[in-house]
Amino acid sequence: MKKIVSIIILILSLSMSSQIPKEAFDLTNSLSKLIRNDSIDKAIESTIKLNVLYPPFLIDRMHNTVSQTVLREQGKGSFSNYINGLYAKNNDSINEIVSPLYLWSKSFQVTNKTDSNDLLETFYAKLNDSTNYSAKTELYGLLIIKELKKKQLGDIDLKEKIFKKIKNNLEKYTYLSTSANNRKDDEERAWSRFLLSYCYNDLYDKYSKRILDVSRNKEQVLDRSLNTNFPDNIEKEREEFIVNAARFSPDQTDTKHKNAYFYDAGLLFGNPDRAGYKNKYANYLNNKGDKRLAFNVLLHEAYTKPTDNNLKKLKKQYLELEEKQPLRTIWFNYINTQMRDVPDVQVQFESELLDLTKKHDYWIYIDVWGTWCSPCIKELPELDKVAETYNKDVNSNIKVYTFSYHSQNLGEFMSKNNYTFPVAEIDEKINKSFNVTGYPTKILISPNNKYLKIPFNVNWKQYLRNYINM
């Protein structure tokens, strides 16, 4: 699994605008080592200091590192001992962050009905009337239900009550259907939508099993993991569930903030890259015979995540249609309806002016980076090769440029590393015009003067190739 993805992005996004105490970095980086060495008391002491110095680092470390090890330990081991000891300190501000994680860790050790119900009652009391993103309360509630279901423990009605409360809380989030256009709220949006899609898919699977069992005339052995009175119009309800599971699956805004749910997907599925149900919805539609709508669903999924696999599924679905328009034309027209208008800016490079106030008959790729950004620096050798490949090919339909932001000794840096890609230092105004909030930021501009951002932590070369060469 990729390590500490979200904390890297958090550091990058904040590094230009605020001062984080150096000790906070030291405490964060040393925490896992202390726990692994069974220095639990020292780890707890460091945690209390970190909570005072910079709580966002504590929140990140708890939910994106400690939780993963608690899962591997199944509630036994040094990390679980650390959580138990930390919770026992009764530090209100820390327990506000860690109590749902603590209760989830206890679910691994529950072995009887009484203890499981006590755990569920305790957790239900932790649920507010809205989501708690800093504590990830709703995530750990779903994980507790999953663990107790596996053990066939816990009162069915109580688990249903918790599930419904979690789902209702997630549905209340303000920006479920629109972007907030600020990093903090868009991260919470991505997290809320991810969990909500999981809830709807869970309901879809339960209803699907109910229908299958009824069709086999085996109602006496139904898995009643939720004590639900299934409605007469069960098929209509089931369809609404898969529709909403697909609707709230990660969209273009969410994938830019994948760090918000990356580790949560690992906890729920065992695979951090498994998120979303659009392909499942497309399969449902194909089974109903609605191949056109299935194609539209796959088209949007391919736009959101243009992996080779998603493009392969889209092409296969296209062949099922009697469509006169070439797929390339459909693809180009669709993605341009989803992209944003390019800001009217002009950027002077050493040998040319990049004028984005005018349309071009080719695609434009822009990488925004800085000499202070270590993830940017790591990618530059590959970026240099990509720029050389595209920019020197007379038949290429794309040109590559880069924007440098707040770099030190840029010319010297380029010469020292023998980089030849076009680079221009930009100011804050241009940075803000593209709403750059992290580095590196990868911007793709279509010939129609529309643009999108390629998300962090994806195969950006594959995305780039598939966007422009469907």
Short mmCIF file of C-alpha atoms in Angstrom, two decimals:
data_model
loop_
_atom_site.label_atom_id
_atom_site.label_comp_id
_atom_site.label_asym_id
_atom_site.label_seq_id
_atom_site.Cartn_x
_atom_site.Cartn_y
_atom_site.Cartn_z
CA MET A 1 0.00 0.00 0.00
CA LYS A 2 1.16 3.53 -0.74
CA LYS A 3 2.52 5.09 2.44
CA ILE A 4 1.15 8.18 4.12
CA VAL A 5 -0.40 9.51 0.91
CA SER A 6 -2.72 11.96 2.57
CA ILE A 7 -0.16 13.44 4.95
CA ILE A 8 2.17 14.16 2.04
CA ILE A 9 -0.58 15.99 0.18
CA LEU A 10 -1.58 17.82 3.35
CA ILE A 11 1.99 18.99 3.91
CA LEU A 12 2.34 20.11 0.31
CA SER A 13 -0.90 22.05 0.33
CA LEU A 14 -0.04 23.84 3.56
CA SER A 15 3.68 24.37 3.11
CA MET A 16 3.30 27.56 1.11
CA SER A 17 0.84 29.25 3.45
CA SER A 18 1.45 28.24 7.06
CA GLN A 19 4.15 27.27 9.50
CA ILE A 20 3.89 23.79 11.00
CA PRO A 21 6.09 23.24 14.08
CA LYS A 22 9.12 21.12 13.21
CA GLU A 23 8.55 19.06 16.34
CA ALA A 24 5.17 18.01 14.93
CA PHE A 25 6.93 16.36 11.99
CA ASP A 26 9.40 14.64 14.33
CA LEU A 27 6.67 13.36 16.64
CA THR A 28 4.59 12.09 13.71
CA ASN A 29 7.49 10.30 12.05
CA SER A 30 8.64 8.63 15.27
CA LEU A 31 5.24 7.44 16.46
CA SER A 32 5.01 4.13 14.58
CA LYS A 33 8.54 3.14 15.53
CA LEU A 34 7.82 3.73 19.23
CA ILE A 35 4.68 1.58 19.03
CA ARG A 36 6.41 -1.25 17.16
CA ASN A 37 9.16 -1.25 19.79
CA ASP A 38 6.47 -1.59 22.50
CA SER A 39 7.43 1.80 23.91
CA ILE A 40 3.73 2.41 24.51
CA ASP A 41 4.11 4.98 27.29
CA LYS A 42 6.50 7.07 25.17
CA ALA A 43 4.18 6.75 22.18
CA ILE A 44 1.25 8.00 24.25
CA GLU A 45 3.32 10.89 25.58
CA SER A 46 4.31 11.82 22.01
CA THR A 47 0.68 11.62 20.91
CA ILE A 48 -0.45 14.02 23.62
CA LYS A 49 2.27 16.49 22.56
CA LEU A 50 1.35 16.12 18.89
CA ASN A 51 -2.30 16.81 19.66
CA VAL A 52 -1.29 20.11 21.23
CA LEU A 53 1.17 21.09 18.49
CA TYR A 54 -0.74 20.10 15.34
CA PRO A 55 -3.90 17.93 15.56
CA PRO A 56 -4.24 17.35 11.77
CA PHE A 57 -1.11 15.18 11.85
CA LEU A 58 -2.54 13.14 14.71
CA ILE A 59 -5.84 12.68 12.88
CA ASP A 60 -4.04 11.57 9.73
CA ARG A 61 -1.75 9.14 11.54
CA MET A 62 -4.60 7.55 13.50
CA HIS A 63 -6.93 6.90 10.58
CA ASN A 64 -4.39 6.23 7.84
CA THR A 65 -1.64 4.29 9.63
CA VAL A 66 -2.64 3.06 13.08
CA SER A 67 -6.01 1.77 11.84
CA GLN A 68 -4.34 -0.35 9.13
CA THR A 69 -2.14 -2.08 11.69
CA VAL A 70 -5.03 -2.60 14.11
CA LEU A 71 -6.79 -4.46 11.28
CA ARG A 72 -3.76 -6.65 10.64
CA GLU A 73 -3.38 -7.33 14.37
CA GLN A 74 -7.11 -8.11 14.70
CA GLY A 75 -7.18 -6.18 17.95
CA LYS A 76 -4.11 -7.92 19.40
CA GLY A 77 -0.61 -6.47 19.42
CA SER A 78 1.33 -3.31 20.12
CA PHE A 79 -0.85 -0.94 18.09
CA SER A 80 -4.01 -2.20 19.75
CA ASN A 81 -2.31 -1.88 23.15
CA TYR A 82 -1.36 1.67 22.22
CA ILE A 83 -4.97 2.56 21.33
CA ASN A 84 -6.21 1.01 24.59
CA GLY A 85 -3.62 2.89 26.63
CA LEU A 86 -4.25 6.17 24.84
CA TYR A 87 -8.02 5.90 25.33
CA ALA A 88 -7.53 5.11 29.02
CA LYS A 89 -5.83 8.48 29.52
CA ASN A 90 -9.28 10.08 29.26
CA ASN A 91 -7.95 13.06 27.32
CA ASP A 92 -11.17 14.58 25.99
CA SER A 93 -9.76 16.12 22.81
CA ILE A 94 -7.82 12.96 21.92
CA ASN A 95 -10.70 10.65 22.73
CA GLU A 96 -12.92 12.74 20.49
CA ILE A 97 -10.61 11.63 17.65
CA VAL A 98 -9.81 8.03 18.66
CA SER A 99 -12.89 6.65 20.46
CA PRO A 100 -14.58 5.20 17.31
CA LEU A 101 -11.27 3.59 16.31
CA TYR A 102 -10.90 2.27 19.88
CA LEU A 103 -14.39 0.71 19.82
CA TRP A 104 -13.71 -0.89 16.44
CA SER A 105 -10.49 -2.43 17.83
CA LYS A 106 -12.57 -3.94 20.66
CA SER A 107 -14.92 -5.60 18.16
CA PHE A 108 -12.17 -8.07 17.22
CA GLN A 109 -12.14 -9.41 20.79
CA VAL A 110 -15.91 -9.71 21.28
CA THR A 111 -16.98 -13.34 21.64
CA ASN A 112 -20.51 -13.31 23.06
CA LYS A 113 -23.91 -11.69 22.59
CA THR A 114 -23.80 -9.59 25.76
CA ASP A 115 -20.43 -7.97 25.01
CA SER A 116 -21.31 -7.39 21.36
CA ASN A 117 -24.56 -5.64 22.28
CA ASP A 118 -22.78 -3.54 24.90
CA LEU A 119 -20.27 -2.51 22.24
CA LEU A 120 -23.05 -1.58 19.82
CA GLU A 121 -24.90 0.45 22.46
CA THR A 122 -21.69 2.29 23.37
CA PHE A 123 -20.97 3.06 19.75
CA TYR A 124 -24.50 4.25 19.03
CA ALA A 125 -24.14 6.78 21.83
CA LYS A 126 -21.09 8.19 19.98
CA LEU A 127 -23.11 8.97 16.85
CA ASN A 128 -24.09 12.60 16.47
CA ASP A 129 -26.80 14.01 14.22
CA SER A 130 -24.23 14.73 11.52
CA THR A 131 -21.04 13.09 10.31
CA ASN A 132 -17.80 13.32 12.28
CA TYR A 133 -15.05 13.39 9.68
CA SER A 134 -12.16 14.07 12.06
CA ALA A 135 -13.03 10.93 14.07
CA LYS A 136 -14.33 9.02 11.00
CA THR A 137 -17.13 7.79 13.25
CA GLU A 138 -19.32 6.55 10.42
CA LEU A 139 -16.48 4.53 8.91
CA TYR A 140 -15.75 2.69 12.15
CA GLY A 141 -19.44 2.04 12.70
CA LEU A 142 -19.65 0.25 9.36
CA LEU A 143 -16.48 -1.68 10.22
CA ILE A 144 -17.93 -2.75 13.58
CA ILE A 145 -21.12 -3.98 11.87
CA LYS A 146 -19.01 -5.85 9.31
CA GLU A 147 -16.91 -7.54 12.00
CA LEU A 148 -19.87 -8.57 14.15
CA LYS A 149 -21.76 -9.84 11.10
CA LYS A 150 -18.80 -12.06 10.29
CA LYS A 151 -19.00 -13.47 13.82
CA GLN A 152 -22.81 -13.68 13.70
CA LEU A 153 -22.97 -11.56 16.85
CA GLY A 154 -24.94 -8.48 17.85
CA ASP A 155 -28.62 -7.72 17.98
CA ILE A 156 -30.02 -7.38 14.45
CA ASP A 157 -32.28 -4.44 15.33
CA LEU A 158 -29.42 -2.59 17.02
CA LYS A 159 -27.12 -3.07 14.04
CA GLU A 160 -29.90 -1.85 11.77
CA LYS A 161 -30.41 1.23 13.94
CA ILE A 162 -26.71 2.09 13.72
CA PHE A 163 -26.61 1.46 9.97
CA LYS A 164 -29.62 3.70 9.35
CA LYS A 165 -28.18 6.46 11.54
CA ILE A 166 -24.87 6.32 9.66
CA LYS A 167 -26.61 6.43 6.29
CA ASN A 168 -28.83 9.34 7.38
CA ASN A 169 -25.82 11.28 8.66
CA LEU A 170 -23.95 10.80 5.40
CA GLU A 171 -26.98 11.91 3.39
CA LYS A 172 -27.06 15.21 5.28
CA TYR A 173 -23.66 16.37 4.05
CA THR A 174 -24.06 19.72 2.29
CA TYR A 175 -21.93 19.15 -0.80
CA LEU A 176 -22.95 15.64 -1.82
CA SER A 177 -24.08 16.76 -5.29
CA THR A 178 -21.90 19.85 -5.80
CA SER A 179 -18.27 20.73 -5.30
CA ALA A 180 -17.41 23.00 -2.38
CA ASN A 181 -14.38 24.36 -4.29
CA ASN A 182 -12.22 24.31 -1.19
CA ARG A 183 -9.90 21.49 -0.23
CA LYS A 184 -11.20 20.76 3.28
CA ASP A 185 -14.87 20.46 2.32
CA ASP A 186 -14.15 18.61 -0.93
CA GLU A 187 -12.13 16.02 1.00
CA GLU A 188 -15.05 15.49 3.38
CA ARG A 189 -17.34 15.34 0.35
CA ALA A 190 -15.24 12.56 -1.20
CA TRP A 191 -15.23 10.64 2.09
CA SER A 192 -18.99 11.04 2.65
CA ARG A 193 -19.88 9.99 -0.88
CA PHE A 194 -17.58 6.97 -0.73
CA LEU A 195 -19.21 5.69 2.47
CA LEU A 196 -22.71 6.51 1.25
CA SER A 197 -22.15 4.53 -1.95
CA TYR A 198 -20.94 1.65 0.24
CA CYS A 199 -24.18 1.83 2.28
CA TYR A 200 -26.39 1.80 -0.80
CA ASN A 201 -24.47 -1.10 -2.29
CA ASP A 202 -24.85 -3.00 0.97
CA LEU A 203 -28.62 -2.54 0.77
CA TYR A 204 -28.63 -3.55 -2.91
CA ASP A 205 -26.78 -6.78 -2.08
CA LYS A 206 -29.19 -7.58 0.75
CA TYR A 207 -32.23 -7.06 -1.46
CA SER A 208 -30.60 -9.08 -4.25
CA LYS A 209 -30.06 -11.96 -1.86
CA ARG A 210 -33.65 -11.70 -0.67
CA ILE A 211 -34.94 -11.91 -4.25
CA LEU A 212 -32.67 -14.84 -5.02
CA ASP A 213 -33.74 -16.71 -1.90
CA VAL A 214 -37.42 -16.12 -2.63
CA SER A 215 -36.95 -17.34 -6.19
CA ARG A 216 -35.37 -20.51 -4.84
CA ASN A 217 -38.18 -20.89 -2.30
CA LYS A 218 -35.74 -20.93 0.61
CA GLU A 219 -37.17 -18.18 2.77
CA GLN A 220 -36.70 -20.30 5.86
CA VAL A 221 -32.92 -19.93 5.63
CA LEU A 222 -32.71 -16.25 4.75
CA ASP A 223 -29.75 -14.27 6.01
CA ARG A 224 -31.54 -11.57 8.00
CA SER A 225 -28.43 -9.51 8.74
CA LEU A 226 -30.78 -6.52 8.80
CA ASN A 227 -34.23 -7.01 10.26
CA THR A 228 -35.84 -5.28 7.30
CA ASN A 229 -39.47 -5.61 6.30
CA PHE A 230 -38.94 -5.96 2.59
CA PRO A 231 -41.53 -4.02 0.56
CA ASP A 232 -43.85 -5.46 -2.05
CA ASN A 233 -42.06 -3.38 -4.71
CA ILE A 234 -38.72 -4.91 -3.75
CA GLU A 235 -37.29 -4.77 -7.30
CA LYS A 236 -37.96 -1.03 -7.56
CA GLU A 237 -36.30 -0.48 -4.19
CA ARG A 238 -33.32 -2.62 -5.22
CA GLU A 239 -32.86 -0.61 -8.42
CA GLU A 240 -32.90 2.65 -6.46
CA PHE A 241 -30.13 1.30 -4.24
CA ILE A 242 -27.78 0.43 -7.12
CA VAL A 243 -28.61 3.72 -8.84
CA ASN A 244 -27.55 5.62 -5.70
CA ALA A 245 -24.53 3.39 -5.14
CA ALA A 246 -23.36 4.43 -8.61
CA ARG A 247 -24.44 8.06 -8.16
CA PHE A 248 -22.30 8.56 -5.07
CA SER A 249 -19.32 6.59 -6.36
CA PRO A 250 -16.19 8.75 -6.76
CA ASP A 251 -16.60 11.41 -9.44
CA GLN A 252 -13.99 13.75 -10.93
CA THR A 253 -14.01 16.00 -7.86
CA ASP A 254 -13.65 13.03 -5.50
CA THR A 255 -10.76 11.47 -7.40
CA LYS A 256 -8.79 14.68 -6.93
CA HIS A 257 -9.13 14.02 -3.20
CA LYS A 258 -8.66 10.27 -3.25
CA ASN A 259 -6.54 10.56 -0.11
CA ALA A 260 -9.78 11.20 1.83
CA TYR A 261 -11.02 7.62 1.32
CA PHE A 262 -7.96 5.71 0.02
CA TYR A 263 -7.17 4.02 3.34
CA ASP A 264 -10.85 3.58 4.22
CA ALA A 265 -11.30 1.47 1.09
CA GLY A 266 -8.39 -0.64 2.31
CA LEU A 267 -10.13 -1.17 5.67
CA LEU A 268 -13.51 -2.03 4.15
CA PHE A 269 -12.42 -4.06 1.13
CA GLY A 270 -8.80 -5.03 1.71
CA ASN A 271 -8.00 -3.09 -1.47
CA PRO A 272 -7.47 0.70 -1.32
CA ASP A 273 -8.14 1.05 -5.05
CA ARG A 274 -11.56 -0.58 -4.84
CA ALA A 275 -14.09 2.21 -4.67
CA GLY A 276 -17.24 2.79 -6.68
CA TYR A 277 -20.10 0.84 -8.20
CA LYS A 278 -20.60 2.28 -11.68
CA ASN A 279 -19.41 -0.90 -13.38
CA LYS A 280 -21.75 -2.92 -11.16
CA TYR A 281 -24.62 -0.62 -12.13
CA ALA A 282 -23.73 -1.03 -15.81
CA ASN A 283 -23.91 -4.81 -15.39
CA TYR A 284 -27.34 -4.42 -13.77
CA LEU A 285 -28.53 -2.34 -16.72
CA ASN A 286 -27.17 -4.80 -19.26
CA ASN A 287 -29.05 -7.60 -17.51
CA LYS A 288 -32.20 -5.49 -17.89
CA GLY A 289 -31.45 -4.98 -21.57
CA ASP A 290 -30.76 -1.25 -21.27
CA LYS A 291 -27.46 -1.23 -23.16
CA ARG A 292 -27.61 2.48 -24.04
CA LEU A 293 -27.83 3.63 -20.42
CA ALA A 294 -25.14 1.11 -19.48
CA PHE A 295 -22.90 2.71 -22.11
CA ASN A 296 -23.55 6.18 -20.65
CA VAL A 297 -22.64 4.93 -17.18
CA LEU A 298 -19.40 3.39 -18.45
CA LEU A 299 -18.67 6.56 -20.41
CA HIS A 300 -18.78 8.63 -17.24
CA GLU A 301 -16.73 6.07 -15.32
CA ALA A 302 -14.08 6.08 -18.06
CA TYR A 303 -13.98 9.88 -17.92
CA THR A 304 -13.55 9.83 -14.15
CA LYS A 305 -10.94 7.07 -14.23
CA PRO A 306 -9.54 6.59 -17.77
CA THR A 307 -7.66 3.39 -17.00
CA ASP A 308 -6.94 0.88 -19.73
CA ASN A 309 -9.45 -1.50 -18.13
CA ASN A 310 -12.26 1.09 -18.04
CA LEU A 311 -11.58 2.07 -21.66
CA LYS A 312 -11.67 -1.60 -22.64
CA LYS A 313 -15.10 -2.00 -21.00
CA LEU A 314 -16.36 1.14 -22.73
CA LYS A 315 -15.23 -0.04 -26.15
CA LYS A 316 -16.83 -3.44 -25.60
CA GLN A 317 -20.12 -1.79 -24.62
CA TYR A 318 -19.94 0.52 -27.65
CA LEU A 319 -19.82 -2.52 -29.93
CA GLU A 320 -23.16 -3.64 -28.42
CA LEU A 321 -24.85 -0.50 -29.77
CA GLU A 322 -25.96 0.40 -33.26
CA GLU A 323 -24.15 3.72 -33.09
CA LYS A 324 -23.27 5.74 -36.19
CA GLN A 325 -20.95 8.20 -34.47
CA PRO A 326 -17.36 6.98 -33.98
CA LEU A 327 -16.46 6.29 -30.37
CA ARG A 328 -13.61 8.81 -30.55
CA THR A 329 -16.12 11.55 -31.44
CA ILE A 330 -18.50 10.55 -28.64
CA TRP A 331 -15.59 10.48 -26.19
CA PHE A 332 -14.21 13.89 -27.20
CA ASN A 333 -17.62 15.57 -27.08
CA TYR A 334 -18.50 14.02 -23.74
CA ILE A 335 -15.34 14.87 -21.86
CA ASN A 336 -15.54 18.46 -23.08
CA THR A 337 -18.99 18.76 -21.51
CA GLN A 338 -17.48 17.67 -18.20
CA MET A 339 -14.39 19.90 -18.23
CA ARG A 340 -14.10 23.49 -17.02
CA ASP A 341 -13.43 26.61 -19.06
CA VAL A 342 -9.75 27.51 -19.24
CA PRO A 343 -8.91 30.80 -17.49
CA ASP A 344 -7.81 33.63 -19.78
CA VAL A 345 -4.09 33.71 -19.02
CA GLN A 346 -0.89 34.18 -20.98
CA VAL A 347 2.41 32.70 -19.84
CA GLN A 348 5.75 33.67 -21.34
CA PHE A 349 8.21 30.84 -21.92
CA GLU A 350 11.79 31.24 -23.08
CA SER A 351 11.00 30.71 -26.74
CA GLU A 352 7.23 31.27 -26.99
CA LEU A 353 4.11 32.72 -25.44
CA LEU A 354 1.51 30.24 -24.24
CA ASP A 355 -1.71 32.09 -24.93
CA LEU A 356 -4.68 30.37 -23.30
CA THR A 357 -7.06 33.12 -24.37
CA LYS A 358 -7.10 31.42 -27.79
CA LYS A 359 -8.08 27.95 -28.92
CA HIS A 360 -5.46 25.55 -30.27
CA ASP A 361 -5.79 22.65 -32.67
CA TYR A 362 -3.99 20.35 -30.20
CA TRP A 363 -4.16 19.31 -26.56
CA ILE A 364 -2.03 21.04 -23.93
CA TYR A 365 -0.63 19.35 -20.86
CA ILE A 366 0.69 21.50 -18.00
CA ASP A 367 2.54 20.20 -14.94
CA VAL A 368 2.67 22.61 -11.99
CA TRP A 369 5.65 21.94 -9.73
CA GLY A 370 8.36 23.56 -7.61
CA THR A 371 11.96 22.85 -6.69
CA TRP A 372 10.91 22.66 -3.02
CA CYS A 373 8.41 19.81 -3.72
CA SER A 374 9.99 16.36 -3.32
CA PRO A 375 7.17 14.39 -5.03
CA CYS A 376 7.48 16.82 -7.96
CA ILE A 377 11.25 16.36 -8.16
CA LYS A 378 10.83 12.59 -8.12
CA GLU A 379 8.60 12.73 -11.22
CA LEU A 380 10.67 15.18 -13.26
CA PRO A 381 12.92 12.65 -15.05
CA GLU A 382 9.85 10.84 -16.38
CA LEU A 383 8.13 14.14 -17.17
CA ASP A 384 11.18 15.20 -19.17
CA LYS A 385 10.94 12.03 -21.26
CA VAL A 386 7.21 12.52 -21.87
CA ALA A 387 7.73 16.16 -22.87
CA GLU A 388 10.50 15.20 -25.29
CA THR A 389 8.39 12.42 -26.84
CA TYR A 390 5.35 14.61 -27.45
CA ASN A 391 6.99 17.97 -28.20
CA LYS A 392 9.47 16.67 -30.76
CA ASP A 393 6.98 14.52 -32.67
CA VAL A 394 5.65 16.55 -35.61
CA ASN A 395 2.56 14.31 -35.69
CA SER A 396 1.82 14.70 -31.99
CA ASN A 397 -1.60 16.04 -31.01
CA ILE A 398 -0.39 17.38 -27.67
CA LYS A 399 2.21 19.83 -26.37
CA VAL A 400 3.73 19.67 -22.89
CA TYR A 401 4.52 22.71 -20.73
CA THR A 402 5.34 23.16 -17.07
CA PHE A 403 4.65 25.93 -14.57
CA SER A 404 7.12 26.45 -11.75
CA TYR A 405 5.83 27.98 -8.53
CA HIS A 406 8.04 29.52 -5.82
CA SER A 407 11.11 27.67 -7.10
CA GLN A 408 14.59 28.62 -5.95
CA ASN A 409 17.40 28.98 -8.53
CA LEU A 410 15.21 27.52 -11.26
CA GLY A 411 17.65 28.02 -14.12
CA GLU A 412 20.48 26.45 -12.19
CA PHE A 413 18.26 23.52 -11.21
CA MET A 414 17.24 22.89 -14.85
CA SER A 415 20.84 23.06 -16.10
CA LYS A 416 22.19 20.85 -13.34
CA ASN A 417 19.70 18.10 -14.17
CA ASN A 418 19.83 18.58 -17.96
CA TYR A 419 16.07 18.99 -18.17
CA THR A 420 14.76 20.31 -21.47
CA PHE A 421 10.99 20.52 -20.89
CA PRO A 422 9.51 24.04 -21.26
CA VAL A 423 9.23 25.80 -17.89
CA ALA A 424 8.00 29.22 -16.79
CA GLU A 425 7.78 30.67 -13.30
CA ILE A 426 4.20 31.68 -12.51
CA ASP A 427 2.76 34.02 -9.92
CA GLU A 428 0.02 33.55 -7.33
CA LYS A 429 -2.64 34.93 -9.68
CA ILE A 430 -2.12 32.23 -12.31
CA ASN A 431 -1.84 29.59 -9.60
CA LYS A 432 -5.21 30.59 -8.19
CA SER A 433 -6.83 30.84 -11.62
CA PHE A 434 -6.37 27.06 -11.95
CA ASN A 435 -7.25 26.50 -8.28
CA VAL A 436 -3.97 24.75 -7.56
CA THR A 437 -4.08 23.37 -4.00
CA GLY A 438 -1.36 20.71 -4.07
CA TYR A 439 1.80 19.78 -5.93
CA PRO A 440 2.42 18.48 -8.45
CA THR A 441 -0.84 19.50 -10.17
CA LYS A 442 -1.44 18.06 -13.62
CA ILE A 443 -3.68 20.04 -15.97
CA LEU A 444 -4.97 18.81 -19.33
CA ILE A 445 -6.48 21.33 -21.77
CA SER A 446 -8.54 20.23 -24.76
CA PRO A 447 -8.57 21.94 -28.18
CA ASN A 448 -11.95 23.37 -27.10
CA ASN A 449 -10.21 25.32 -24.32
CA LYS A 450 -11.66 23.16 -21.58
CA TYR A 451 -9.52 21.71 -18.81
CA LEU A 452 -9.44 19.01 -16.16
CA LYS A 453 -6.98 17.99 -13.48
CA ILE A 454 -5.48 14.53 -13.41
CA PRO A 455 -5.72 13.28 -9.79
CA PHE A 456 -2.82 12.57 -7.47
CA ASN A 457 -1.57 9.01 -7.08
CA VAL A 458 -2.77 7.60 -10.39
CA ASN A 459 -0.91 6.38 -13.47
CA TRP A 460 -0.89 9.88 -14.94
CA LYS A 461 0.81 8.82 -18.19
CA GLN A 462 -1.92 6.24 -18.81
CA TYR A 463 -4.63 8.80 -17.97
CA LEU A 464 -3.03 11.34 -20.29
CA ARG A 465 -2.73 8.87 -23.16
CA ASN A 466 -6.30 7.67 -22.82
CA TYR A 467 -7.84 11.11 -22.53
CA ILE A 468 -6.29 12.33 -25.77
CA ASN A 469 -6.06 9.11 -27.85
CA MET A 470 -9.29 7.18 -27.19
#
